[in-house]
Amino acid sequence: RCLAPAPAIKMRIGRGRSGIVDIAAVALPGSHCAQNRVGADSVGDRMVELEEQRGPAIGADAVIEARLPQRARAVERRLVRRRDLVVPTGGRQRMPRIGLGVVGPLTRSYFERLPAAIAWGIGLALFGLVLATSADEFVAQMSKIPQVLEMVQRLFPEADILFVGGFLQLAFFSEAIILVALAAAAFVAGWASDEGERRLEIVLGTPLSRVGWAFKSGLGVFAAIATLILIADLGVIAGAAIQGESGWDIVLGVSVLGAYGMAIAGVGLAVGGLIRPGIAAPVTVGLGLGFYLLDLLGSILRLPDQIVDLSLNRHLGRPILGDFDEFGLAICAVLAIGGLALSAIGMQRRDVGS
């Protein structure tokens, strides 16, 4: 016989009289020590063994779970193994039975963001559809009011709004950019909640490195932004088709919004990884709003170009019209990839939950 102290077990029994049961040491007879008996599937199995060997001395409260029927506990274990633990950002949704959300950090991060990405994408798609289908009528009415046309051209001197592409560049792209920034901030907030709500500590208890988690979960955020833009493109294509125009050139222009969203999300990921996750989403929102207001107010107030050019929005060109700014797209790529890399480096160097 071998008698060895087992690790302390503390658990709360919801319906028990004593409330909390503390087991400081357990002595099990047999040829193997209690510490080596790790084959039990649950605490309930261990309680069954203890009850059989030591009788009612353990107490009624400690064996409440052990008294459940064997078949019920078997069903419970099967359900826990099969259940998908994903909690989507947009609320609890019915997820696929195949458990795509638990394959790894990338898929888990992506499927948690997916409901919110679909919601934001549908909103942008409807916005683009309405604007695209009403572009001809708006342009016709605008051309009849020279005073309003002159005012718009004074505020946006480089935008030709007298045809569908120019109208979408002014009305859709200029407004959708702030919506994409807000969506990116929401995705970064969901990414940061893993650490803020203490789930990351459990995840890192598995054979998974911090760098691997940060890199793959950040890619999940980028994939959610790409899904949002893909859905928005469908609305723009439908609107252009109703107008009798090809929407593929417009789709390429709208896709630049994805690069912009990934850029500011990369900054948020970097801040969350290097400093702390609680400020990742506020920094992302502040950056998106700051760029938008600097671009808008800079044109209205006629601020110096050196100041207005600090806004990333000024370096995206007019992509719906086919005018792409390669330098601005390169900046977006550097911010996205560099932010993801800095996030991984920061997660490896600092304490989780700090």
XYZ file of C-alpha atoms in Angstrom:
354
model
C 0.000 0.000 0.000
C 1.172 3.505 -0.752
C -0.095 6.554 1.117
C 0.861 9.898 -0.434
C -0.649 13.367 -0.066
C -2.547 14.450 -3.146
C -2.764 18.061 -4.375
C -5.282 20.213 -2.516
C -8.678 20.303 -4.203
C -11.061 23.214 -3.646
C -14.436 23.219 -5.323
C -17.811 24.826 -4.750
C -20.862 22.591 -4.463
C -23.863 24.707 -5.410
C -26.494 22.736 -3.469
C -24.356 21.520 -0.619
C -24.918 22.481 3.012
C -21.325 23.407 3.700
C -20.786 25.326 0.465
C -17.026 24.694 0.045
C -15.221 21.405 0.583
C -11.471 21.433 1.151
C -9.609 18.143 0.716
C -6.052 18.668 1.907
C -4.802 15.110 1.284
C -6.227 11.887 -0.067
C -4.865 8.421 0.742
C -5.769 5.665 -1.663
C -4.843 2.018 -1.070
C -3.272 0.040 -3.871
C -0.001 -0.499 -5.620
C 0.190 2.999 -7.111
C 0.265 6.368 -5.376
C -2.729 8.655 -5.582
C -0.676 11.329 -7.284
C -0.082 9.033 -10.255
C -3.746 8.289 -10.799
C -4.527 10.812 -13.500
C -6.776 8.680 -15.671
C -10.076 9.869 -14.161
C -12.124 11.909 -16.589
C -13.613 14.242 -13.998
C -13.743 15.102 -10.326
C -16.937 13.075 -10.176
C -15.066 9.879 -11.121
C -12.575 10.477 -8.323
C -15.400 11.061 -5.873
C -16.950 7.733 -6.910
C -13.697 5.937 -6.193
C -13.318 7.688 -2.850
C -16.882 6.872 -1.863
C -16.441 3.199 -2.712
C -13.188 2.873 -0.786
C -13.877 5.052 2.229
C -17.649 4.905 2.489
C -19.769 7.778 3.767
C -16.928 9.328 5.825
C -16.214 11.879 3.117
C -19.556 13.554 3.635
C -22.726 14.012 1.647
C -21.759 17.393 0.198
C -18.545 16.116 -1.354
C -20.208 13.299 -3.271
C -23.195 15.122 -4.750
C -21.695 14.939 -8.204
C -20.497 11.354 -7.576
C -24.057 10.189 -6.989
C -25.193 11.237 -10.442
C -25.997 8.297 -12.691
C -23.078 6.971 -14.675
C -24.933 7.465 -17.951
C -25.646 11.148 -17.213
C -21.971 11.840 -16.505
C -20.963 10.015 -19.692
C -23.350 12.205 -21.707
C -21.962 15.303 -19.991
C -18.359 14.396 -20.875
C -19.322 13.734 -24.491
C -21.104 17.096 -24.791
C -18.160 18.996 -23.289
C -15.743 17.371 -25.722
C -17.964 18.139 -28.745
C -19.114 21.607 -27.772
C -17.652 24.638 -29.525
C -16.348 27.125 -26.966
C -16.418 30.099 -29.335
C -18.232 33.165 -27.977
C -18.698 35.460 -31.035
C -18.155 39.212 -30.752
C -21.643 39.938 -32.047
C -23.334 37.729 -29.460
C -23.870 34.011 -28.990
C -24.606 32.420 -32.342
C -25.262 28.834 -33.407
C -21.900 27.683 -34.757
C -21.179 24.740 -37.114
C -21.081 21.289 -35.509
C -17.708 20.552 -37.033
C -16.139 22.947 -34.529
C -14.204 25.195 -36.895
C -13.764 27.732 -34.127
C -11.564 25.450 -32.028
C -9.078 24.288 -34.664
C -6.501 26.859 -33.558
C -5.943 30.492 -32.539
C -6.451 31.775 -36.094
C -9.829 30.123 -36.684
C -10.985 30.845 -33.149
C -10.151 34.548 -33.507
C -11.759 34.710 -36.952
C -14.998 32.939 -36.014
C -15.368 35.069 -32.903
C -15.172 38.186 -35.093
C -17.230 36.711 -37.948
C -20.764 37.667 -36.766
C -19.676 41.283 -36.236
C -17.853 41.292 -39.598
C -20.988 40.073 -41.368
C -23.093 42.738 -39.648
C -20.683 45.564 -40.533
C -20.318 44.218 -44.082
C -24.072 44.080 -44.666
C -24.401 47.645 -43.412
C -21.705 48.888 -45.798
C -23.170 46.843 -48.659
C -26.614 48.402 -48.190
C -25.026 51.854 -47.931
C -23.116 51.326 -51.187
C -26.168 49.824 -52.912
C -28.377 52.807 -52.085
C -25.758 55.340 -53.172
C -24.895 53.493 -56.379
C -28.514 53.119 -57.468
C -29.235 56.812 -56.827
C -26.022 58.169 -58.372
C -27.522 59.148 -61.744
C -30.420 61.022 -60.216
C -28.174 62.808 -57.742
C -25.739 63.891 -60.436
C -28.599 65.138 -62.626
C -30.046 67.215 -59.796
C -26.644 68.520 -58.759
C -25.866 69.786 -62.245
C -29.046 71.910 -62.100
C -27.884 73.756 -58.963
C -24.568 75.447 -59.816
C -24.254 77.087 -56.391
C -24.294 73.741 -54.575
C -21.988 72.217 -57.167
C -19.507 75.059 -56.726
C -19.582 74.671 -52.942
C -18.909 70.932 -53.145
C -16.082 71.441 -55.602
C -14.560 74.065 -53.311
C -14.607 71.641 -50.372
C -13.372 68.717 -52.460
C -11.435 70.262 -55.352
C -10.040 66.962 -56.655
C -13.352 65.065 -56.812
C -15.403 65.070 -60.009
C -18.862 64.142 -58.797
C -20.673 64.563 -62.103
C -20.580 60.846 -62.899
C -21.187 57.638 -60.931
C -17.573 56.849 -60.058
C -16.852 60.351 -58.837
C -20.046 60.413 -56.810
C -19.190 57.111 -55.110
C -15.661 58.307 -54.420
C -17.041 61.381 -52.674
C -20.184 60.025 -51.027
C -19.331 56.382 -50.329
C -15.563 56.095 -49.948
C -15.184 59.230 -47.837
C -17.842 58.040 -45.380
C -17.184 54.296 -45.448
C -13.608 54.887 -44.320
C -14.733 55.962 -40.851
C -17.092 52.968 -40.603
C -14.245 50.612 -41.459
C -12.118 52.266 -38.764
C -14.848 51.714 -36.171
C -15.273 48.090 -37.250
C -11.513 47.514 -36.988
C -11.583 48.948 -33.455
C -14.412 46.557 -32.533
C -12.403 43.587 -33.819
C -9.307 44.706 -31.904
C -11.437 45.044 -28.759
C -12.593 41.442 -29.175
C -8.995 40.319 -29.655
C -7.904 42.166 -26.505
C -10.770 40.691 -24.460
C -9.059 37.283 -24.459
C -6.420 38.681 -22.146
C -8.627 41.214 -20.391
C -11.161 38.525 -19.391
C -8.437 36.032 -18.386
C -9.144 33.477 -21.115
C -5.638 33.781 -22.526
C -4.093 32.347 -19.372
C -5.987 29.097 -19.939
C -5.087 29.013 -23.638
C -1.387 29.484 -22.923
C -1.532 26.554 -20.520
C -1.564 24.328 -23.619
C 1.514 23.681 -25.815
C 1.104 27.046 -27.577
C 3.674 29.822 -27.589
C 2.803 33.426 -26.914
C 4.233 34.476 -30.268
C 2.155 31.858 -32.057
C -1.033 32.963 -30.330
C -0.444 36.679 -30.976
C 0.459 36.145 -34.632
C -2.388 33.772 -35.481
C -5.074 35.601 -33.513
C -3.990 38.875 -35.155
C -4.352 37.248 -38.562
C -7.886 36.336 -37.515
C -8.616 40.040 -36.994
C -7.278 40.828 -40.477
C -9.388 38.022 -41.961
C -12.496 39.516 -40.347
C -11.729 42.903 -41.955
C -11.269 41.200 -45.337
C -14.644 39.469 -44.926
C -16.297 42.812 -44.145
C -14.882 44.385 -47.324
C -15.863 41.370 -49.429
C -19.486 41.682 -48.347
C -19.424 45.450 -48.946
C -18.109 44.832 -52.480
C -21.166 42.722 -53.253
C -23.460 45.661 -52.525
C -21.425 48.011 -54.722
C -21.389 45.482 -57.579
C -25.169 45.123 -57.378
C -25.664 48.901 -57.403
C -23.340 49.386 -60.376
C -25.107 46.600 -62.271
C -28.457 48.325 -61.732
C -26.934 51.477 -63.247
C -25.729 49.440 -66.236
C -22.037 49.873 -65.425
C -19.264 47.442 -64.660
C -18.560 47.379 -60.963
C -15.157 45.683 -61.012
C -13.184 48.933 -61.129
C -15.267 50.230 -58.252
C -14.667 46.987 -56.334
C -10.897 47.463 -56.586
C -11.303 50.945 -55.176
C -13.476 49.758 -52.302
C -10.919 47.054 -51.504
C -8.447 49.770 -50.527
C -10.644 50.267 -47.468
C -9.532 46.806 -46.356
C -5.875 47.810 -46.465
C -6.705 50.928 -44.458
C -8.659 48.946 -41.859
C -5.833 46.436 -41.448
C -3.342 49.285 -41.042
C -5.068 50.928 -38.100
C -5.915 47.507 -36.642
C -2.201 46.701 -36.813
C -1.460 49.780 -34.729
C -4.031 48.663 -32.166
C -2.557 45.150 -32.042
C 0.916 46.589 -31.524
C -0.260 48.765 -28.642
C -2.111 45.843 -27.077
C 0.902 43.564 -27.350
C 3.606 46.013 -26.270
C 1.760 47.910 -23.537
C -1.565 46.415 -22.408
C -4.717 45.211 -24.149
C -7.076 47.600 -22.372
C -5.974 50.551 -24.509
C -5.722 48.743 -27.859
C -9.289 49.495 -29.006
C -9.334 53.151 -27.791
C -6.078 53.814 -29.653
C -7.554 52.274 -32.812
C -10.722 54.389 -32.553
C -8.751 57.549 -31.807
C -6.441 56.972 -34.749
C -9.314 56.410 -37.190
C -11.277 59.449 -35.986
C -8.135 61.583 -35.915
C -7.253 60.753 -39.525
C -10.834 61.399 -40.648
C -11.227 64.746 -38.872
C -7.795 65.969 -39.937
C -8.587 65.214 -43.558
C -12.065 66.780 -43.399
C -11.279 69.881 -41.344
C -7.968 70.390 -43.101
C -9.785 70.841 -46.411
C -12.439 73.116 -44.921
C -10.035 75.275 -42.898
C -7.353 75.158 -45.611
C -4.646 74.039 -43.222
C -1.064 73.735 -44.509
C -0.376 70.622 -46.536
C 2.369 69.570 -44.123
C -0.266 69.167 -41.400
C -3.059 67.675 -43.489
C -0.690 65.122 -45.025
C -0.265 63.548 -41.586
C -3.658 61.917 -42.149
C -3.395 58.458 -43.699
C -6.671 59.157 -45.508
C -4.837 61.671 -47.696
C -2.535 58.949 -48.998
C -5.120 56.520 -50.311
C -5.621 58.355 -53.615
C -8.952 58.159 -55.411
C -9.119 54.388 -55.873
C -12.735 54.196 -57.108
C -11.674 56.445 -59.987
C -8.637 54.240 -60.661
C -6.137 56.622 -59.048
C -4.182 54.520 -56.530
C -1.533 55.978 -54.257
C 1.211 53.330 -54.141
C 3.049 55.131 -51.348
C -0.055 55.193 -49.183
C -0.749 51.500 -49.810
C 2.844 50.711 -48.848
C 2.336 52.616 -45.587
C -0.789 50.574 -44.897
C 1.130 47.337 -45.483
C 3.952 48.416 -43.165
C 1.532 49.398 -40.399
C -0.433 46.140 -40.688
C 2.513 43.719 -40.888
C 4.715 45.701 -38.531
C 1.926 46.061 -35.987
C 1.294 42.320 -36.033
C 5.001 41.603 -35.545
C 5.304 44.101 -32.686
C 2.257 42.561 -31.046
C 3.919 39.131 -31.070
C 7.185 40.543 -29.725
C 5.404 42.421 -26.960
C 3.391 39.388 -25.896
C 6.586 37.382 -25.440
C 8.352 40.024 -23.361
C 5.667 41.181 -20.911
C 3.532 39.475 -18.291
C 0.108 38.306 -19.443
C -2.679 40.266 -17.791
C -0.446 43.216 -16.883
